[in-house]
Short mmCIF file of N, CA and C in Angstrom, two decimals:
data_model
loop_
_atom_site.label_atom_id
_atom_site.label_comp_id
_atom_site.label_asym_id
_atom_site.label_seq_id
_atom_site.Cartn_x
_atom_site.Cartn_y
_atom_site.Cartn_z
N MET A 1 10.70 85.84 26.53
CA MET A 1 10.27 85.06 25.39
C MET A 1 8.75 84.97 25.33
N ASN A 2 8.11 84.87 26.47
CA ASN A 2 6.66 84.73 26.51
C ASN A 2 5.97 85.88 25.80
N ASN A 3 6.47 87.10 26.00
CA ASN A 3 5.88 88.27 25.38
C ASN A 3 6.03 88.21 23.86
N LYS A 4 7.20 87.83 23.38
CA LYS A 4 7.44 87.72 21.94
C LYS A 4 6.57 86.63 21.33
N ALA A 5 6.44 85.52 22.03
CA ALA A 5 5.61 84.42 21.54
C ALA A 5 4.15 84.82 21.51
N THR A 6 3.70 85.57 22.51
CA THR A 6 2.32 86.04 22.55
C THR A 6 2.06 86.99 21.38
N GLN A 7 3.00 87.88 21.10
CA GLN A 7 2.85 88.79 19.96
C GLN A 7 2.82 88.02 18.65
N LEU A 8 3.67 87.02 18.53
CA LEU A 8 3.71 86.21 17.32
C LEU A 8 2.40 85.44 17.14
N LEU A 9 1.86 84.91 18.22
CA LEU A 9 0.59 84.19 18.15
C LEU A 9 -0.55 85.14 17.77
N SER A 10 -0.53 86.34 18.30
CA SER A 10 -1.54 87.32 17.96
C SER A 10 -1.47 87.69 16.48
N LYS A 11 -0.27 87.88 15.98
CA LYS A 11 -0.08 88.18 14.57
C LYS A 11 -0.54 87.01 13.69
N LEU A 12 -0.24 85.80 14.12
CA LEU A 12 -0.67 84.61 13.40
C LEU A 12 -2.19 84.54 13.32
N ASN A 13 -2.86 84.78 14.43
CA ASN A 13 -4.32 84.77 14.45
C ASN A 13 -4.91 85.82 13.52
N GLU A 14 -4.30 86.99 13.49
CA GLU A 14 -4.75 88.05 12.58
C GLU A 14 -4.61 87.63 11.13
N GLN A 15 -3.48 87.02 10.80
CA GLN A 15 -3.25 86.57 9.43
C GLN A 15 -4.22 85.46 9.04
N LEU A 16 -4.49 84.55 9.96
CA LEU A 16 -5.43 83.46 9.67
C LEU A 16 -6.84 83.99 9.51
N ASN A 17 -7.23 84.95 10.32
CA ASN A 17 -8.56 85.58 10.18
C ASN A 17 -8.68 86.29 8.84
N PHE A 18 -7.64 86.98 8.44
CA PHE A 18 -7.63 87.66 7.14
C PHE A 18 -7.76 86.64 6.01
N THR A 19 -7.03 85.55 6.10
CA THR A 19 -7.08 84.49 5.10
C THR A 19 -8.48 83.89 5.02
N ASP A 20 -9.09 83.67 6.16
CA ASP A 20 -10.45 83.12 6.19
C ASP A 20 -11.44 84.05 5.50
N LEU A 21 -11.24 85.34 5.64
CA LEU A 21 -12.15 86.31 5.02
C LEU A 21 -11.89 86.50 3.53
N GLU A 22 -10.65 86.43 3.12
CA GLU A 22 -10.28 86.77 1.75
C GLU A 22 -10.35 85.61 0.76
N ILE A 23 -10.13 84.39 1.21
CA ILE A 23 -10.07 83.25 0.28
C ILE A 23 -11.32 82.39 0.48
N ASP A 24 -12.08 82.25 -0.59
CA ASP A 24 -13.33 81.49 -0.52
C ASP A 24 -13.12 79.99 -0.66
N ASP A 25 -12.19 79.57 -1.51
CA ASP A 25 -11.95 78.15 -1.74
C ASP A 25 -11.27 77.53 -0.52
N SER A 26 -11.89 76.50 0.04
CA SER A 26 -11.38 75.92 1.29
C SER A 26 -10.02 75.26 1.14
N ILE A 27 -9.72 74.69 -0.03
CA ILE A 27 -8.41 74.07 -0.23
C ILE A 27 -7.33 75.14 -0.30
N GLN A 28 -7.57 76.19 -1.07
CA GLN A 28 -6.59 77.28 -1.15
C GLN A 28 -6.43 77.98 0.20
N ARG A 29 -7.54 78.14 0.91
CA ARG A 29 -7.49 78.77 2.23
C ARG A 29 -6.63 77.93 3.18
N SER A 30 -6.81 76.62 3.15
CA SER A 30 -6.04 75.72 4.01
C SER A 30 -4.56 75.75 3.65
N GLU A 31 -4.27 75.73 2.34
CA GLU A 31 -2.86 75.79 1.91
C GLU A 31 -2.20 77.08 2.37
N SER A 32 -2.90 78.18 2.20
CA SER A 32 -2.37 79.47 2.62
C SER A 32 -2.15 79.50 4.14
N ALA A 33 -3.13 79.01 4.88
CA ALA A 33 -3.02 78.98 6.34
C ALA A 33 -1.86 78.11 6.78
N ILE A 34 -1.68 76.96 6.14
CA ILE A 34 -0.57 76.07 6.49
C ILE A 34 0.76 76.77 6.28
N ASN A 35 0.91 77.46 5.16
CA ASN A 35 2.16 78.20 4.90
C ASN A 35 2.40 79.28 5.94
N ILE A 36 1.36 80.00 6.29
CA ILE A 36 1.48 81.06 7.31
C ILE A 36 1.88 80.46 8.65
N ILE A 37 1.27 79.35 9.02
CA ILE A 37 1.56 78.72 10.32
C ILE A 37 2.98 78.17 10.35
N VAL A 38 3.41 77.52 9.27
CA VAL A 38 4.77 76.98 9.22
C VAL A 38 5.79 78.11 9.38
N ASN A 39 5.54 79.24 8.71
CA ASN A 39 6.45 80.39 8.87
C ASN A 39 6.45 80.90 10.31
N SER A 40 5.30 80.94 10.94
CA SER A 40 5.23 81.38 12.34
C SER A 40 5.94 80.42 13.27
N ILE A 41 5.82 79.13 13.01
CA ILE A 41 6.52 78.14 13.84
C ILE A 41 8.03 78.29 13.67
N GLU A 42 8.49 78.59 12.47
CA GLU A 42 9.92 78.83 12.25
C GLU A 42 10.39 80.06 13.05
N LYS A 43 9.59 81.11 13.01
CA LYS A 43 9.92 82.32 13.79
C LYS A 43 9.94 82.01 15.28
N LEU A 44 8.97 81.21 15.73
CA LEU A 44 8.92 80.82 17.14
C LEU A 44 10.16 80.03 17.52
N LYS A 45 10.57 79.15 16.64
CA LYS A 45 11.78 78.34 16.88
C LYS A 45 13.00 79.26 17.00
N ASN A 46 13.09 80.28 16.14
CA ASN A 46 14.20 81.23 16.22
C ASN A 46 14.18 82.02 17.52
N ILE A 47 13.00 82.42 17.95
CA ILE A 47 12.88 83.13 19.23
C ILE A 47 13.38 82.25 20.37
N PHE A 48 12.98 81.00 20.34
CA PHE A 48 13.37 80.08 21.40
C PHE A 48 14.88 79.84 21.39
N GLU A 49 15.46 79.67 20.21
CA GLU A 49 16.90 79.40 20.11
C GLU A 49 17.74 80.61 20.48
N LYS A 50 17.22 81.83 20.29
CA LYS A 50 17.96 83.04 20.63
C LYS A 50 17.96 83.33 22.13
N GLU A 51 17.07 82.68 22.85
CA GLU A 51 16.99 82.86 24.30
C GLU A 51 18.30 82.32 24.91
N LYS A 52 19.08 83.22 25.49
CA LYS A 52 20.42 82.84 25.96
C LYS A 52 20.40 82.06 27.26
N TYR A 53 19.59 82.47 28.17
CA TYR A 53 19.60 81.85 29.49
C TYR A 53 18.29 81.08 29.70
N LYS A 54 18.22 79.92 29.10
CA LYS A 54 17.02 79.11 29.21
C LYS A 54 17.12 78.23 30.45
N SER A 55 16.21 78.42 31.34
CA SER A 55 16.15 77.51 32.47
C SER A 55 15.29 76.33 32.06
N GLN A 56 15.31 75.32 32.88
CA GLN A 56 14.51 74.13 32.58
C GLN A 56 13.02 74.48 32.62
N GLU A 57 12.62 75.38 33.49
CA GLU A 57 11.22 75.78 33.58
C GLU A 57 10.76 76.49 32.30
N ILE A 58 11.64 77.35 31.76
CA ILE A 58 11.30 78.06 30.52
C ILE A 58 11.17 77.08 29.37
N GLU A 59 12.07 76.13 29.32
CA GLU A 59 12.02 75.12 28.25
C GLU A 59 10.76 74.25 28.36
N ILE A 60 10.42 73.85 29.56
CA ILE A 60 9.20 73.06 29.77
C ILE A 60 7.97 73.87 29.39
N ASP A 61 7.95 75.13 29.81
CA ASP A 61 6.81 76.00 29.48
C ASP A 61 6.67 76.16 27.97
N PHE A 62 7.80 76.29 27.29
CA PHE A 62 7.77 76.45 25.83
C PHE A 62 7.13 75.24 25.17
N PHE A 63 7.59 74.04 25.50
CA PHE A 63 7.10 72.84 24.83
C PHE A 63 5.73 72.38 25.34
N LYS A 64 5.39 72.77 26.55
CA LYS A 64 4.11 72.34 27.13
C LYS A 64 2.97 73.33 26.86
N ASN A 65 3.27 74.62 26.84
CA ASN A 65 2.22 75.62 26.76
C ASN A 65 2.27 76.51 25.52
N ILE A 66 3.46 76.91 25.09
CA ILE A 66 3.56 77.88 24.00
C ILE A 66 3.49 77.22 22.63
N LYS A 67 4.37 76.26 22.37
CA LYS A 67 4.43 75.64 21.05
C LYS A 67 3.12 74.95 20.66
N PRO A 68 2.42 74.27 21.57
CA PRO A 68 1.15 73.63 21.18
C PRO A 68 0.09 74.60 20.66
N LYS A 69 0.14 75.86 21.06
CA LYS A 69 -0.82 76.85 20.55
C LYS A 69 -0.62 77.06 19.05
N PHE A 70 0.60 76.89 18.58
CA PHE A 70 0.90 77.04 17.17
C PHE A 70 0.66 75.72 16.41
N THR A 71 1.16 74.64 16.97
CA THR A 71 1.05 73.36 16.27
C THR A 71 -0.40 72.86 16.19
N SER A 72 -1.22 73.24 17.15
CA SER A 72 -2.63 72.82 17.08
C SER A 72 -3.32 73.44 15.87
N LYS A 73 -2.94 74.66 15.52
CA LYS A 73 -3.50 75.31 14.34
C LYS A 73 -3.04 74.59 13.07
N LEU A 74 -1.80 74.16 13.07
CA LEU A 74 -1.27 73.42 11.92
C LEU A 74 -2.01 72.09 11.75
N ILE A 75 -2.25 71.39 12.83
CA ILE A 75 -2.98 70.13 12.79
C ILE A 75 -4.40 70.37 12.27
N TYR A 76 -5.04 71.41 12.74
CA TYR A 76 -6.41 71.73 12.33
C TYR A 76 -6.49 72.00 10.82
N TYR A 77 -5.63 72.87 10.32
CA TYR A 77 -5.69 73.22 8.90
C TYR A 77 -5.23 72.06 8.01
N ASN A 78 -4.31 71.23 8.50
CA ASN A 78 -3.94 70.02 7.75
C ASN A 78 -5.12 69.08 7.63
N ALA A 79 -5.89 68.94 8.69
CA ALA A 79 -7.07 68.07 8.66
C ALA A 79 -8.10 68.61 7.68
N ILE A 80 -8.33 69.91 7.70
CA ILE A 80 -9.28 70.51 6.75
C ILE A 80 -8.80 70.29 5.31
N TYR A 81 -7.52 70.50 5.08
CA TYR A 81 -6.97 70.31 3.74
C TYR A 81 -7.17 68.87 3.28
N LYS A 82 -6.88 67.93 4.15
CA LYS A 82 -7.02 66.51 3.80
C LYS A 82 -8.48 66.18 3.48
N ILE A 83 -9.39 66.62 4.31
CA ILE A 83 -10.81 66.33 4.10
C ILE A 83 -11.30 66.97 2.80
N GLU A 84 -10.99 68.22 2.58
CA GLU A 84 -11.48 68.93 1.41
C GLU A 84 -10.85 68.43 0.12
N SER A 85 -9.57 68.08 0.15
CA SER A 85 -8.91 67.64 -1.08
C SER A 85 -9.33 66.24 -1.50
N LYS A 86 -9.80 65.43 -0.56
CA LYS A 86 -10.25 64.07 -0.88
C LYS A 86 -11.76 63.97 -1.02
N LYS A 87 -12.44 65.09 -0.88
CA LYS A 87 -13.90 65.09 -0.94
C LYS A 87 -14.37 64.67 -2.33
N PRO A 88 -15.25 63.68 -2.39
CA PRO A 88 -15.71 63.21 -3.70
C PRO A 88 -16.69 64.19 -4.33
N HIS A 89 -16.74 64.13 -5.64
CA HIS A 89 -17.73 64.92 -6.37
C HIS A 89 -18.98 64.07 -6.46
N GLY A 90 -20.06 64.62 -6.10
CA GLY A 90 -21.30 63.86 -6.14
C GLY A 90 -22.42 64.60 -5.47
N GLY A 91 -23.50 63.89 -5.32
CA GLY A 91 -24.68 64.47 -4.72
C GLY A 91 -24.55 64.62 -3.22
N GLU A 92 -25.61 65.12 -2.65
CA GLU A 92 -25.64 65.39 -1.22
C GLU A 92 -25.44 64.12 -0.40
N ARG A 93 -26.03 63.02 -0.84
CA ARG A 93 -25.93 61.75 -0.10
C ARG A 93 -24.48 61.25 -0.06
N ILE A 94 -23.79 61.36 -1.18
CA ILE A 94 -22.39 60.91 -1.24
C ILE A 94 -21.52 61.78 -0.34
N LEU A 95 -21.72 63.09 -0.39
CA LEU A 95 -20.94 64.00 0.46
C LEU A 95 -21.22 63.76 1.94
N LYS A 96 -22.49 63.54 2.27
CA LYS A 96 -22.86 63.30 3.66
C LYS A 96 -22.20 62.02 4.17
N LYS A 97 -22.21 60.98 3.35
CA LYS A 97 -21.58 59.71 3.75
C LYS A 97 -20.08 59.89 3.94
N TYR A 98 -19.44 60.60 3.02
CA TYR A 98 -18.01 60.85 3.12
C TYR A 98 -17.67 61.63 4.39
N LEU A 99 -18.42 62.71 4.64
CA LEU A 99 -18.14 63.54 5.82
C LEU A 99 -18.42 62.79 7.11
N ASN A 100 -19.45 61.96 7.13
CA ASN A 100 -19.71 61.14 8.32
C ASN A 100 -18.59 60.15 8.56
N ASN A 101 -18.06 59.56 7.50
CA ASN A 101 -16.93 58.64 7.64
C ASN A 101 -15.69 59.36 8.12
N GLU A 102 -15.45 60.56 7.60
CA GLU A 102 -14.29 61.35 8.04
C GLU A 102 -14.44 61.74 9.51
N ASP A 103 -15.64 62.13 9.91
CA ASP A 103 -15.87 62.50 11.30
C ASP A 103 -15.63 61.30 12.20
N GLY A 104 -16.09 60.15 11.81
CA GLY A 104 -15.88 58.93 12.60
C GLY A 104 -14.42 58.56 12.71
N SER A 105 -13.67 58.75 11.64
CA SER A 105 -12.26 58.39 11.69
C SER A 105 -11.48 59.34 12.58
N ARG A 106 -11.94 60.58 12.73
CA ARG A 106 -11.25 61.55 13.59
C ARG A 106 -11.54 61.31 15.08
N THR A 107 -12.75 60.84 15.38
CA THR A 107 -13.12 60.66 16.78
C THR A 107 -12.84 59.25 17.28
N GLY A 108 -12.46 58.35 16.38
CA GLY A 108 -12.17 56.98 16.80
C GLY A 108 -13.39 56.07 16.75
N HIS A 109 -14.53 56.60 16.32
CA HIS A 109 -15.74 55.80 16.21
C HIS A 109 -15.90 55.33 14.77
N LYS A 110 -16.16 54.05 14.64
CA LYS A 110 -16.42 53.53 13.31
C LYS A 110 -17.55 52.53 13.40
N GLN A 111 -18.62 52.85 12.75
CA GLN A 111 -19.80 51.99 12.65
C GLN A 111 -20.24 51.43 13.99
N GLY A 112 -20.43 52.33 14.94
CA GLY A 112 -20.99 51.94 16.23
C GLY A 112 -20.02 51.33 17.20
N TYR A 113 -18.76 51.30 16.87
CA TYR A 113 -17.79 50.73 17.80
C TYR A 113 -16.76 51.78 18.16
N CYS A 114 -16.34 51.78 19.38
CA CYS A 114 -15.41 52.78 19.86
C CYS A 114 -14.10 52.10 20.21
N ARG A 115 -13.03 52.58 19.66
CA ARG A 115 -11.70 52.02 19.92
C ARG A 115 -11.22 52.51 21.27
N ALA A 116 -10.83 51.61 22.14
CA ALA A 116 -10.34 51.98 23.47
C ALA A 116 -8.91 52.46 23.37
N SER A 117 -8.55 53.43 24.18
CA SER A 117 -7.19 53.97 24.14
C SER A 117 -6.20 53.06 24.78
#
């Protein structure tokens, strides 16, 4: 399964690189990337389910090491989509304030205070 998952991840990266080069609009690029990633995760799920003799180690490796490589890309492109689709129209100062607020909300920092975990 590891080999098939590695090939699938490589193909996913190629598709995402192609999308990044071909689509200029960041919202459309994010939407396209999300669709590509969701399809890859479905294929990964099918690969995992077809594995007949899954040991506990293989299952742990899948959920701990393999699947996060795919889902992290989905989280990333979802975040870009959210930021870009809610971006206000305005001057440089308005955009800078918006992006600084978005950056703070992602890192847990808000106006000089840090939320403890």
